[in-house]
XYZ file of C-alpha atoms in Angstrom:
742
model
C 271.878 73.324 82.194
C 272.677 76.032 79.718
C 276.015 77.738 79.465
C 276.725 81.018 81.346
C 279.609 83.326 81.890
C 279.761 84.489 85.498
C 276.070 85.310 85.790
C 272.838 83.880 87.167
C 271.316 80.822 85.683
C 267.631 80.073 86.311
C 266.102 76.620 86.050
C 262.515 76.775 84.949
C 260.733 73.448 85.545
C 257.798 72.877 83.171
C 255.184 72.666 85.765
C 256.901 73.230 89.142
C 258.686 76.022 90.906
C 261.418 78.490 89.940
C 264.917 77.668 91.024
C 267.549 80.364 90.724
C 271.154 79.214 90.836
C 273.818 81.909 91.264
C 277.258 80.743 90.094
C 280.141 82.088 92.192
C 282.633 82.125 89.270
C 282.470 81.976 85.472
C 283.012 79.055 83.218
C 280.973 77.089 80.807
C 278.530 74.568 82.251
C 278.800 70.984 81.481
C 276.513 69.419 78.919
C 273.968 66.894 79.845
C 275.246 64.255 82.338
C 274.222 60.664 82.789
C 271.213 60.283 85.132
C 272.076 56.755 86.291
C 274.839 55.712 88.655
C 275.682 56.671 92.187
C 276.403 60.251 93.295
C 277.210 62.086 96.489
C 275.216 65.256 97.108
C 276.721 67.655 99.739
C 274.238 70.209 100.850
C 274.720 73.223 103.145
C 271.443 74.804 104.305
C 272.388 78.335 104.976
C 269.451 80.662 105.671
C 265.899 81.688 104.717
C 264.628 85.063 103.536
C 261.179 86.592 104.231
C 259.534 83.306 105.077
C 255.780 83.059 105.545
C 254.022 84.124 108.770
C 252.198 81.275 110.421
C 251.924 82.285 114.097
C 249.658 84.871 115.697
C 252.601 86.935 116.881
C 253.607 87.706 113.250
C 256.423 85.235 113.193
C 257.095 81.497 112.588
C 259.199 78.664 113.907
C 260.624 77.264 110.649
C 262.434 74.072 109.972
C 263.295 72.358 106.613
C 262.810 68.833 105.326
C 264.584 67.183 102.387
C 262.942 64.286 100.626
C 264.261 61.974 97.978
C 262.089 59.364 96.165
C 259.270 60.130 98.575
C 261.364 59.540 101.751
C 262.559 62.036 104.256
C 266.386 62.086 104.265
C 267.119 65.231 106.312
C 265.375 67.530 108.824
C 266.970 70.734 110.104
C 266.653 72.119 113.604
C 263.861 74.528 114.418
C 264.667 78.284 114.608
C 262.094 79.879 116.907
C 260.246 83.168 116.099
C 262.258 84.137 113.020
C 261.296 84.844 109.403
C 264.930 85.171 108.306
C 266.475 82.110 110.039
C 270.084 81.026 109.689
C 270.646 77.269 109.955
C 274.195 76.694 108.657
C 273.618 72.915 108.693
C 275.365 70.425 106.379
C 274.321 66.985 105.258
C 275.479 64.377 102.693
C 273.054 62.329 100.692
C 273.742 59.286 98.484
C 271.805 59.539 95.210
C 271.198 56.556 92.978
C 269.617 58.511 90.165
C 269.646 62.160 89.059
C 266.223 61.939 87.419
C 264.610 62.100 90.923
C 264.569 65.724 92.149
C 265.286 66.743 95.728
C 262.041 67.903 97.311
C 262.500 70.727 99.855
C 259.697 71.613 102.252
C 259.515 74.199 105.026
C 257.222 73.928 107.994
C 256.283 76.042 110.999
C 256.677 73.998 114.203
C 253.577 73.919 116.393
C 253.899 71.846 119.528
C 250.939 69.392 119.987
C 249.391 70.446 116.612
C 250.048 69.626 112.994
C 252.950 71.724 111.773
C 251.925 74.466 109.317
C 253.141 74.213 105.665
C 255.289 77.283 104.699
C 256.237 76.401 101.107
C 258.270 73.962 98.968
C 260.577 73.816 96.005
C 262.268 71.201 93.817
C 265.937 71.026 93.085
C 266.512 69.250 89.847
C 269.766 67.299 90.206
C 270.286 66.436 86.548
C 270.714 70.151 85.825
C 273.461 70.714 88.322
C 277.091 71.206 87.349
C 279.182 68.416 88.925
C 282.299 68.476 91.086
C 281.800 72.128 91.985
C 280.113 73.966 94.874
C 277.144 75.901 93.561
C 275.183 78.490 95.491
C 271.447 77.891 95.084
C 268.384 80.030 95.890
C 265.139 78.126 96.106
C 261.965 80.156 95.686
C 259.257 78.676 97.966
C 255.758 78.228 96.614
C 252.506 76.612 97.686
C 251.183 74.438 94.754
C 247.615 75.317 95.873
C 248.322 79.037 95.761
C 251.182 79.587 93.333
C 250.949 83.376 93.353
C 251.763 83.739 97.072
C 255.177 85.019 98.036
C 256.496 82.549 100.599
C 260.174 83.651 100.626
C 263.320 81.718 99.630
C 266.080 79.481 100.968
C 269.830 79.797 100.387
C 271.826 76.604 99.930
C 275.204 75.473 98.661
C 275.233 72.087 96.793
C 278.025 69.958 95.434
C 277.281 66.951 93.269
C 280.064 64.439 92.850
C 279.999 61.028 91.074
C 280.934 58.229 93.432
C 283.715 56.965 91.124
C 285.377 60.373 90.450
C 288.971 61.016 91.605
C 287.675 63.949 93.639
C 285.208 61.776 95.500
C 287.808 59.052 96.102
C 289.936 61.673 97.855
C 287.092 63.023 99.971
C 285.217 59.906 101.118
C 286.520 56.910 103.071
C 286.303 53.532 101.335
C 283.899 52.048 103.776
C 281.221 54.638 102.843
C 281.289 54.144 99.123
C 278.862 51.155 99.214
C 276.116 53.119 101.035
C 272.930 53.227 98.968
C 269.867 55.403 99.225
C 267.621 52.486 100.156
C 269.996 51.674 103.063
C 269.999 55.352 104.092
C 266.209 55.340 104.263
C 266.246 52.218 106.371
C 268.839 53.572 108.783
C 267.049 56.903 109.086
C 264.207 55.157 110.988
C 266.411 53.127 113.331
C 267.432 54.778 116.589
C 270.963 54.270 117.810
C 270.207 54.648 121.519
C 267.697 55.868 124.113
C 267.791 58.942 126.290
C 265.831 58.473 129.528
C 264.769 61.780 131.020
C 263.316 62.389 134.490
C 261.844 65.903 134.799
C 262.152 66.587 138.512
C 261.379 70.173 139.248
C 261.684 73.884 138.403
C 263.204 76.469 140.633
C 262.598 80.249 140.998
C 260.686 80.587 137.718
C 259.573 83.970 136.367
C 255.976 84.886 137.509
C 253.658 85.444 134.469
C 250.232 85.781 136.098
C 248.834 88.868 137.895
C 248.919 86.998 141.215
C 252.724 86.826 141.022
C 252.655 83.031 140.220
C 252.615 80.794 137.076
C 251.047 77.630 135.847
C 254.276 76.116 134.367
C 254.702 73.116 132.066
C 257.651 72.032 129.954
C 258.008 71.059 126.321
C 260.880 68.859 125.037
C 261.959 68.327 121.530
C 264.668 66.066 120.115
C 264.611 66.139 116.319
C 261.053 65.184 115.328
C 260.160 63.815 118.753
C 258.081 65.874 121.189
C 257.012 65.579 124.787
C 254.798 67.864 126.940
C 254.771 67.635 130.745
C 251.749 68.066 133.015
C 250.843 71.575 134.249
C 251.535 72.395 137.909
C 249.166 75.234 138.887
C 250.049 78.402 140.816
C 253.715 77.925 141.725
C 257.142 79.202 140.798
C 258.842 76.026 142.017
C 256.896 73.211 140.360
C 257.422 69.537 141.179
C 256.707 67.576 137.959
C 258.278 64.165 138.798
C 257.807 62.686 135.323
C 259.889 60.141 133.436
C 259.942 59.503 129.683
C 262.207 58.204 126.889
C 263.260 59.610 123.578
C 265.237 57.978 120.722
C 268.742 58.996 119.669
C 269.011 58.936 115.897
C 272.398 60.715 115.714
C 275.729 59.267 116.717
C 276.637 62.392 118.675
C 273.323 62.513 120.441
C 271.888 65.775 119.039
C 270.475 68.820 120.814
C 267.633 68.490 123.271
C 265.494 71.654 123.187
C 263.598 72.568 126.358
C 261.053 75.371 126.654
C 259.031 76.345 129.747
C 255.548 77.827 129.319
C 252.788 79.283 131.498
C 249.378 77.820 130.748
C 246.617 80.375 130.256
C 243.003 79.482 129.681
C 241.354 81.256 126.742
C 244.482 82.772 125.272
C 247.895 81.793 123.986
C 250.229 80.352 126.679
C 253.020 82.624 127.882
C 256.635 81.801 127.088
C 258.763 81.719 130.240
C 262.162 80.570 128.942
C 264.211 78.068 127.104
C 267.431 76.069 127.417
C 269.326 73.472 125.390
C 271.245 70.346 126.251
C 273.898 68.972 124.002
C 273.629 65.262 124.499
C 277.072 64.561 122.959
C 278.689 66.006 126.080
C 277.100 63.328 128.350
C 278.718 60.004 129.164
C 276.666 56.988 128.184
C 275.313 54.378 130.547
C 275.468 56.834 133.450
C 272.762 59.013 135.156
C 273.470 62.735 135.041
C 271.942 65.177 137.510
C 271.554 68.461 135.630
C 270.362 71.968 136.769
C 269.901 73.884 133.543
C 269.428 77.682 133.751
C 266.820 79.232 131.455
C 268.378 81.433 128.792
C 265.763 84.164 128.411
C 264.487 84.397 132.010
C 265.424 83.520 135.541
C 265.066 80.058 137.023
C 266.325 76.502 136.599
C 265.028 73.127 135.370
C 266.298 70.042 137.172
C 266.624 66.896 135.135
C 268.051 63.331 135.506
C 269.325 62.221 132.048
C 270.636 58.738 131.077
C 271.950 57.728 127.681
C 271.763 53.954 126.937
C 272.715 51.787 123.981
C 270.168 50.952 121.240
C 267.414 48.487 121.946
C 266.641 45.429 119.776
C 265.122 47.288 116.799
C 265.544 46.327 113.176
C 263.921 46.372 109.766
C 264.607 43.507 107.417
C 263.292 41.528 104.437
C 261.524 38.223 104.910
C 264.690 36.401 103.783
C 266.578 37.542 106.945
C 263.997 37.176 109.640
C 265.747 37.432 113.013
C 263.671 34.799 114.867
C 263.964 32.374 111.991
C 267.690 32.210 112.440
C 268.338 29.346 114.885
C 271.415 30.954 116.425
C 269.770 34.328 116.945
C 266.620 32.662 118.258
C 268.712 30.719 120.753
C 270.317 33.928 122.049
C 266.921 35.575 122.464
C 265.552 32.565 124.321
C 268.551 32.762 126.712
C 267.679 36.353 127.568
C 263.960 35.683 128.217
C 264.077 32.044 129.366
C 261.608 32.377 132.285
C 258.798 32.763 129.748
C 260.203 30.514 127.170
C 260.619 27.327 129.243
C 257.300 26.160 127.867
C 258.690 26.509 124.358
C 261.696 24.268 125.095
C 260.795 20.596 124.740
C 262.871 17.741 126.089
C 264.832 17.297 122.921
C 265.552 20.999 122.811
C 266.632 20.973 126.459
C 269.603 18.682 125.684
C 270.683 20.844 122.771
C 270.449 24.078 124.822
C 272.104 22.590 127.980
C 268.905 23.426 129.907
C 270.324 23.695 133.395
C 272.801 26.468 132.588
C 270.188 27.905 130.225
C 267.599 28.239 133.040
C 270.192 29.513 135.559
C 271.243 32.319 133.209
C 267.608 33.247 132.610
C 266.743 33.387 136.315
C 269.674 35.689 136.966
C 268.738 37.902 133.998
C 265.196 38.234 135.249
C 266.264 40.777 137.849
C 268.610 42.915 135.695
C 267.631 45.646 133.261
C 263.897 45.599 134.015
C 263.126 47.645 131.005
C 264.236 44.879 128.723
C 261.129 42.720 129.086
C 261.157 40.982 125.725
C 261.107 41.306 121.944
C 258.361 41.348 119.411
C 258.792 40.504 115.691
C 256.170 41.755 113.238
C 255.990 40.462 109.686
C 254.028 42.971 107.568
C 253.138 40.844 104.612
C 250.427 42.440 102.449
C 247.025 44.155 102.385
C 243.956 43.516 100.191
C 241.094 45.655 99.082
C 242.245 48.988 100.477
C 240.298 52.236 100.071
C 241.018 54.269 96.972
C 242.385 57.619 98.156
C 243.500 59.121 94.821
C 241.378 60.435 91.981
C 242.783 57.687 89.791
C 241.018 55.059 91.893
C 244.257 53.850 93.412
C 246.329 54.512 96.555
C 249.982 54.792 97.408
C 249.888 52.731 100.714
C 252.489 52.373 103.409
C 252.245 51.040 106.958
C 253.237 52.639 110.205
C 253.957 50.469 113.265
C 253.738 52.015 116.705
C 254.588 50.333 119.951
C 254.196 52.971 122.667
C 256.576 55.644 121.444
C 258.562 53.404 119.124
C 257.615 54.037 115.517
C 258.717 52.462 112.287
C 257.257 52.284 108.810
C 257.388 50.311 105.559
C 258.167 51.608 102.133
C 255.379 52.916 99.829
C 253.819 50.680 97.170
C 252.623 53.091 94.531
C 249.249 52.908 92.716
C 248.101 49.667 94.332
C 245.049 48.629 96.375
C 246.601 45.221 97.115
C 250.190 46.094 98.179
C 252.803 43.546 99.249
C 255.482 44.851 101.704
C 257.054 41.646 102.966
C 259.034 43.432 105.654
C 260.013 42.296 109.170
C 260.146 44.707 112.092
C 261.639 44.005 115.438
C 260.869 46.002 118.542
C 262.185 45.845 122.110
C 259.276 45.236 124.561
C 259.434 47.491 127.662
C 255.963 46.600 128.850
C 254.171 43.412 127.852
C 250.841 45.195 128.290
C 251.668 47.484 125.384
C 249.423 47.630 122.284
C 250.823 47.315 118.801
C 249.127 49.776 116.455
C 249.461 49.248 112.672
C 248.124 52.074 110.579
C 247.855 52.162 106.802
C 248.260 55.512 105.126
C 248.179 56.806 101.540
C 251.246 58.853 100.672
C 250.436 62.344 99.431
C 253.365 64.207 97.894
C 252.362 67.684 98.928
C 250.193 67.164 101.959
C 249.966 65.002 105.013
C 249.210 61.297 104.426
C 245.609 60.205 104.147
C 244.315 57.565 106.660
C 243.238 54.294 105.156
C 242.723 52.022 108.154
C 244.138 50.830 111.521
C 244.369 47.785 113.874
C 245.321 47.665 117.528
C 246.690 44.381 118.872
C 247.575 43.927 122.534
C 250.832 41.905 122.829
C 249.233 39.490 125.268
C 246.587 38.614 122.629
C 249.151 37.665 119.984
C 249.092 34.038 118.605
C 252.762 33.482 118.121
C 253.887 32.591 114.611
C 250.403 32.500 113.045
C 249.720 34.561 109.946
C 246.423 36.353 110.522
C 244.137 38.607 108.522
C 243.011 41.773 110.377
C 240.057 43.782 109.158
C 241.063 47.487 109.201
C 239.138 49.846 111.503
C 238.469 53.527 111.527
C 240.615 56.075 113.409
C 238.680 55.632 116.705
C 238.869 51.791 116.358
C 235.123 51.672 116.807
C 234.037 50.258 113.441
C 235.353 48.593 110.312
C 236.649 50.322 107.218
C 237.732 48.932 103.848
C 240.618 46.552 103.554
C 242.379 43.565 105.203
C 245.890 43.553 106.584
C 247.927 40.338 106.808
C 250.429 40.132 109.686
C 252.419 37.476 111.433
C 253.546 38.440 114.975
C 255.689 36.618 117.543
C 256.263 37.877 121.151
C 258.896 36.519 123.470
C 259.057 38.039 126.952
C 260.347 37.376 130.503
C 257.398 36.688 132.830
C 259.238 37.930 135.962
C 260.200 41.194 134.384
C 256.690 41.576 132.913
C 255.173 41.091 136.289
C 257.535 43.584 137.967
C 256.950 46.196 135.296
C 253.172 45.903 135.855
C 253.400 47.764 139.167
C 255.422 50.733 137.951
C 254.038 53.714 136.037
C 253.121 52.933 132.440
C 254.977 54.726 129.661
C 252.842 57.670 128.439
C 252.440 58.078 124.681
C 253.705 61.587 124.093
C 252.363 61.884 120.521
C 248.665 61.550 121.473
C 246.310 64.310 120.426
C 244.986 66.601 123.071
C 241.572 65.904 124.516
C 238.697 67.837 122.824
C 235.232 68.607 123.953
C 232.705 66.108 122.623
C 229.063 66.081 123.643
C 228.838 62.450 122.494
C 231.922 61.412 124.498
C 230.612 63.291 127.595
C 227.363 61.416 127.326
C 229.115 58.081 126.848
C 231.361 58.633 129.954
C 228.267 59.654 131.961
C 226.559 56.412 130.925
C 229.659 54.383 131.875
C 229.713 55.872 135.355
C 225.961 55.374 135.640
C 226.462 51.638 134.826
C 229.082 51.309 137.513
C 226.801 53.019 140.075
C 223.866 50.799 139.070
C 225.961 47.626 139.614
C 226.844 48.858 143.197
C 223.202 49.666 143.831
C 222.172 46.222 142.642
C 224.626 44.673 145.129
C 223.285 46.926 147.821
C 219.735 45.965 147.018
C 220.605 42.253 147.150
C 222.256 42.591 150.599
C 219.274 44.608 151.860
C 216.912 41.890 150.696
C 218.672 39.573 153.113
C 217.827 41.944 155.952
C 214.169 42.267 154.778
C 213.659 38.489 154.607
C 212.308 38.542 151.052
C 213.650 35.027 150.766
C 213.696 33.119 154.028
C 216.232 30.596 152.713
C 218.594 33.299 151.508
C 218.277 35.289 154.751
C 218.972 32.169 156.971
C 222.110 31.307 154.999
C 223.293 34.841 155.012
C 222.806 35.131 158.766
C 224.653 31.887 159.611
C 227.507 32.900 157.230
C 227.661 36.377 158.805
C 227.969 34.896 162.346
C 230.644 32.382 161.382
C 232.763 34.926 159.495
C 232.594 37.569 162.229
C 233.284 35.121 165.038
C 236.361 33.696 163.264
C 237.449 36.766 161.275
C 241.134 37.403 160.849
C 242.710 40.118 158.646
C 244.278 37.612 156.276
C 240.778 36.564 155.221
C 240.270 39.758 153.221
C 242.824 38.938 150.435
C 241.809 35.279 150.688
C 238.272 36.243 149.917
C 239.396 38.135 146.792
C 241.410 35.030 145.763
C 238.261 32.886 146.079
C 236.278 35.365 144.005
C 238.865 35.276 141.253
C 238.968 31.460 141.314
C 235.111 31.363 141.193
C 234.987 33.579 138.141
C 237.712 31.593 136.479
C 235.578 28.437 136.546
C 232.016 29.729 136.505
C 231.929 33.193 135.005
C 231.165 33.607 131.328
C 231.057 37.374 131.275
C 234.535 37.613 129.911
C 233.367 36.014 126.712
C 231.524 39.097 125.539
C 229.996 38.775 122.083
C 230.086 41.345 119.353
C 226.500 42.425 119.817
C 226.747 43.182 123.517
C 230.114 44.921 123.015
C 228.785 47.319 120.380
C 225.551 47.883 122.328
C 227.488 49.232 125.301
C 228.770 52.161 123.364
C 227.054 54.341 120.776
C 229.562 55.915 118.528
C 229.220 58.498 115.782
C 231.889 58.541 113.056
C 231.474 62.264 112.485
C 233.579 64.183 115.015
C 233.183 67.897 115.612
C 234.711 70.205 113.041
C 237.970 71.961 113.706
C 237.815 75.168 115.821
C 237.875 78.430 114.044
C 241.332 79.767 114.999
C 240.917 83.157 113.379
C 237.732 84.219 115.100
C 237.503 87.977 115.711
C 235.052 87.653 118.667
C 237.761 87.639 121.335
C 235.490 88.104 124.323
C 233.161 85.296 123.179
C 236.139 83.007 122.412
C 237.608 83.651 125.942
C 234.364 82.465 127.465
C 234.150 79.544 125.089
C 237.703 78.451 126.006
C 236.871 78.692 129.712
C 233.682 76.591 129.320
C 235.634 74.169 127.162
C 238.232 73.589 129.840
C 235.436 72.858 132.347
C 233.781 70.408 129.997
C 237.159 68.707 129.343
C 237.761 68.380 133.052
C 234.304 66.851 133.655
C 234.640 64.607 130.662
C 238.033 63.358 131.842
C 236.900 62.945 135.411
C 233.888 60.811 134.315
C 236.222 58.726 132.113
C 238.667 58.066 134.989
C 235.863 57.083 137.417
C 234.254 54.829 134.821
C 237.530 53.314 133.771
C 238.490 52.547 137.435
C 235.251 50.672 137.972
C 235.503 48.838 134.665
C 239.108 47.805 135.300
C 238.293 46.347 138.651
C 235.548 44.344 137.031
C 237.694 43.183 134.172
C 240.439 42.044 136.604
C 237.946 39.709 138.258
C 236.378 38.733 134.918
C 239.720 37.390 133.580
C 239.641 39.744 130.621
C 243.480 39.671 130.635
C 244.466 36.228 132.149
C 248.030 37.319 132.782
C 246.873 40.134 135.063
C 244.330 37.952 136.873
C 246.987 35.349 137.600
C 249.255 38.123 138.809
C 246.477 39.375 141.127
C 246.047 35.886 142.502
C 249.777 35.629 143.191
C 249.868 38.979 144.932
C 246.732 38.212 147.036
C 248.041 34.852 148.033
C 251.315 36.449 149.154
C 249.339 39.074 151.111
C 247.251 36.342 152.749
C 250.425 34.449 153.793
C 252.066 37.597 155.219
C 248.989 38.573 157.191
C 248.664 35.105 158.542
C 252.314 34.771 159.582
C 253.187 38.336 160.650
C 251.171 40.550 163.024
C 249.556 43.406 161.107
C 251.162 46.083 163.343
C 254.595 44.974 162.088
C 253.455 45.179 158.445
C 251.909 48.620 159.127
C 255.120 49.776 160.812
C 257.297 48.616 157.883
C 254.944 50.363 155.402
C 255.089 53.641 157.391
C 258.895 53.620 157.768
C 259.249 53.019 154.008
C 256.862 55.920 153.222
C 258.486 58.314 155.600
C 262.054 57.572 154.557
C 261.549 57.260 150.785
C 262.177 60.933 150.130
C 265.285 60.871 152.321
C 266.697 57.780 150.629
C 266.183 59.135 147.124
C 265.229 62.799 146.876
C 264.573 62.478 143.105
C 262.397 59.423 143.231
C 259.201 59.537 141.120
C 256.330 58.602 143.349
C 253.884 55.893 142.198
C 250.987 53.782 143.544
C 251.455 50.115 142.723
C 247.710 49.334 142.838
C 246.830 52.153 140.365
C 249.786 51.177 138.145
C 248.448 47.648 138.063
C 244.936 48.804 137.233
C 246.260 51.039 134.491
C 247.315 47.879 132.646
C 243.821 46.402 132.795
C 241.788 47.537 129.786
C 238.574 49.484 130.333
C 235.426 48.411 128.486
C 236.135 51.038 125.810
C 239.640 49.650 125.313
C 238.333 46.041 125.172
C 235.984 47.097 122.401
C 238.761 48.917 120.543
C 241.155 45.943 120.734
C 238.425 43.428 119.805
C 239.436 41.666 116.558
C 236.878 41.833 113.769
C 236.197 38.535 112.065
C 237.050 38.162 108.376
C 234.249 36.650 106.332
C 235.329 32.997 105.854
C 233.066 32.711 102.813
C 235.247 34.900 100.682
C 238.670 33.805 99.682
C 241.387 36.446 99.189
C 241.305 36.037 95.443
C 237.453 36.394 95.335
C 237.710 39.393 97.645
C 240.306 40.934 95.382
C 238.120 40.400 92.301
C 235.148 41.921 94.158
C 237.089 45.027 95.101
C 238.501 45.453 91.570
C 235.039 45.345 90.157
């Protein structure tokens, strides 16, 4: 940094963006400073000026990201509908080297869509004067369009060496050992969970000409988003939805809530917003809140509970949690009802098995969300796709279990990366699917997709290192590369069974459904197959009446007379049990081969192009949106009908043995109850429970146990997506690597 006397000093990077630094007072700048060592960087993000317009209303919803060494280390809150936002947020970063610039990026927040890029800038730390607060103006640019004026950001920065006297006075001793790598690791780990039950809205503002609205609610906590269902034509909607978000900040953070009116064919109307400061809530306690909307009339009713962090961690292979005998013993104590088969006779003496089992049985009925734990070792990948012009990639892995998301570090310029990291997740539903996606890091744009695998937890072979062929985004076909993982799942069977009959956790980061002619045709064919199966059964029964086969008709007639003469209600569930047992021993349909699986569905890798957002034909676009909504409704309805039939079939076909055994247990219990207790008493108990449920708990979220159970059974599409592709045994990893390099 050159010397200056009370003026403005500009840093001109050779190939990057202009950074203007305005010094508050005079004084010569320091000469070049060492780039190695540990520094503390205090940053105050103040405001933005004349930021880029990204929304149709002529405004934007900007927020700012700071990145160091390719990793996000700070994200500001979102300022809605403002091109001159004022954040006034502070953060402290630990910097290991001044040679790595601070990368500042601004985005426009779009709920449910990819956020729009609004510009970026670099702050070159080695040019900063140390131990002094410096006002900084960052001129935002788009590397693709460097001549565009995207506005600027105002910051204040203070760079202090960790061993300086000034720093020793400012920072407690226990924070001096914090390193950037540890900061990156901790930035992914959540410190707690906030469980939110969205109950209802009251007296909302009408937005439609009929004096009503079609309201839905959006939630945001940091980078996490959730969108509720839409309740049509009401000002007092009953949502009755429950979901969880992660707490990354010690003080909880600010939960942003916005209420919208859904409009077909045009932009949804904004009804109102409110905020909830989670730091004001007591942990481990359910809070009933009625939050008034700030910019309109009405209230939103919530039940909010803050709980401690679940068992989530990131570690190196040298400190694997389940490889530690003491930690493994503690985990087995928590989930003993499943792990009894893992405890041999010699282990039983060491673990004091009687007390061990007693503790586990008691624990099976407490904290039903704590079903188990899964440990994933992400070892390496081979033969990945080259995403960069240099013929290489910068791969990293993202692991997702429902709404829990962790990721590895990036291995730069490598098609055969080795990560050797261990990830631990808390299992809230044993029917969850672990998704591992490999991306290529792109410094200026969103990451490029390289491949993906989806592994149901119930399909995991504990402790075995396996090679998984990567699939495309839709999980319908292979792509280039092999991923090596070692997974171990420990869960409590009783809790897993009880969680099966409650609503499954919805993934709130899923993309919205789009119109697809191919998908519509596929869902129609799936429904057609289900109907054809029913017709074939009907034809078979009718053939008994038509005496097409005398032997078959005689046997059917005698069976009909015996069953009707001796029929009791308990025989219905007993017949389903017998069907399940028959299929367990004699049915081979659950062993579906690759050819029949792929033949059931015809997939096209080319999806429809993105919609033209800037079309000027408004009237035509309104009609198109209306038709699109109808097609999506039909498409979704066909999918639901087909999935229902396929899940019924897959339950009896033992596609997921755990669920089929659970069905046998429930049906045997129903048979016993119907045999011992008169049906009128059971019907009376059911009716009393239904009529008094709302009185006993006015904020209870309704559910149907049978539908919740079937939601855990995979449809034929999901069976195909979760099907593990076989690695060619004729090629060793070394040979495969040489082939890919050539």
